[in-house]
Amino acid sequence: MNQSIKKTMLAVLTFGGGTALLCFLVFIHINQGSVSIPYQVVLDAILSPEDKLEHHTVRMLRLPRALMGVIAGGALAVSGVILQSVTKNPLASASTLGIHSGTYFAVVLSTVFVPASLIGNGIIPAFLGGIITFLLVFALSGGNRATPVRMVLAGMIVTFLFSSLTSVLQIFYENETAGIFLWGSGTLVQNDWSGVQFSLPIVFISFLLVLLLSFKLDTLTLGDDVATALGQNVAILKFVAIIAAVLLTSVTVSVVGPIGFVGLVAPHIVKLIGYKKHFPLIIASFLWGGNVLLLADILARIVDPSFSELPVGAITAFIGAPWLIYLVLRMRKRKYGEENTAIIAGKITTGVSLKIIIPALIIAIVVGLGISLSSGNYGFEPITTWQALIGDSNKFMKDLILELRLPRALVALMSGMLLAASGLIFQGVLRNPLADPSVIGITSGAGLGALLMMYVFGVSAVWIPIGGMIGAFLFFILVMILAIRAQFQPTILALLGIGISAFGTAAIQILVVQADLGVASALTWLSGTTYAKGWTEIIYYLVWPVFLILPLLFLRIDILDTLSLGDDTAKGLGLKVMSVRFQLALLATLLAAFSVAAVGAIGFIGLIAPHFARLLVGPANKRLLPVSILIGGFLLVLADVLSRTIFAPNEVPAGIIVAIIGAPYFLWLMKRKAS
């Protein structure tokens, strides 16, 4: 086919077809609503408006929402193009780099403490939060030496951190933040034209600025050195481009909330069509970004025909997470090669033997349990606790300590031990030191299974943990299938885990919005908390894995050392690699599922405990397993104590405390490696 004809056909498909699709989606979008309005009335309301209720509904509610979808989708798509070009990271977007979480946290923080700063829909704190978040992720991932994998991982951890801090603010300032829940999940709801009138000029100016920079951005694809040789001031160019990208994201977040994955999906649609130069790429991405977001909002209202407003951000994540998985698998060899992330785990820094480390950890756990039993709304009472333990106390205090505090502390201890062991096994089996039940999607699978059990099958809350175990197992199968496709490359598995976890979280969010008050107990469980946990959880979910599965792991832990030598070497030593991987990963999944059944989706324990253990005892798994288990138990006991005492009498879910502790530690590990 003639090259010019091919280019013409691509242009017609991309711009003509994209515009036609956009017009069609706008028309479909406007015709959706809780009240059916005939097509002719919709057309009359747009072309020749009259003072009628139907016309006002179309012009003041539905049309602004549709146009806001076009503006927001286009802005997010262009922001994604810029971020991908400047960072040389094909997986970069405002959601994968954590910018959305930073802008959202900044707006919530300002809402609580500096409400006067929320002028202009809160764009100022949103912009500052976005800039700070990008700089933080950029620095922690190694600056100009950052790899795509490390940058996305830093964005993931920063997202966890800011999401946890945002949750703390929403828990303790419920009244101040009550009106931003739906907005915080991403919604195109508009009550008038104010959102469009505010965002359109800013998006238009930023869009023109990016177009003016488009030819200069083309030089960045040749490399910084070549761009400099061609006369570009690379530092200034990147700075201005990032400002424009964050501004496009911020104005979108300030009006419709954080809507993820549009900036990832839309640019890649255009790139797959064949556009590489930035001028047509930016224009086409804006067009297709509007298409993606409008389509997602249409699907949201099809999924929820009651029009109780299913967040469009959940739908874009539901669509975008599989797209991320597809992109990672498609580009795994060309983009990432065999980059090794294992060294992020840290190196041994102490020469202390296990004979000292294990007793020290046991003492720390005993002290932690003692503090847990002695702490509560009545203050710190070690003497009263000791009297209750030896039977020399009044019945009320004895029951309080032995029937409430003691089992809760033991639940935290045993759940932390299971999560740590699960994380260590996953890291060894997947050859990925960044693996963790929460990071690779096992816990989100468990959460999804639990909600499906409650919402779809309508069974009682007693069956929540069973559903969680089924969900964890199904997501485990998915992880293993993708791991085989990726040939167990650590970097690829880390990115695939982000996609799987995002997919599960999006599905959970959709079910949460759809669910009625009958799943309130499930939502409490999903937050990851030790609140009101007791002997029932210990007997049903924790005793068996602690005393059956953990000893079995101690007997087979040497296999992980053999796997670390590589598949070919392991096979040469007579190991059935695939079979062993599956068996050990299944055991790790069971450990995570039992823990999730007991305390919900608590993350980071399985990630941080093995890393910290490596700093103490080195890489040998036979030494790592007992140390990791003890560290994991201690961490969750500590988190449980802090959850009950740091803001007493209010209580923060232990999962949030763990994330606030674990995220900075992991970011420090990444920064130490990057420096």
XYZ file of C-alpha atoms in Angstrom, residues 329 332 431 481-490 492-493 496:
16
model
C 3.471 -8.396 28.883
C 8.477 -7.076 28.642
C 12.098 -14.430 42.353
C -0.452 -17.913 34.956
C 0.943 -14.421 34.374
C 4.185 -15.377 36.119
C 4.639 -18.252 33.670
C 3.916 -15.894 30.741
C 6.506 -13.460 32.117
C 9.019 -16.286 32.663
C 9.215 -15.252 36.324
C 11.156 -12.063 35.539
C 11.167 -10.103 38.828
C 7.766 -7.815 35.115
C 6.059 -9.578 38.006
C 1.920 -7.224 36.819
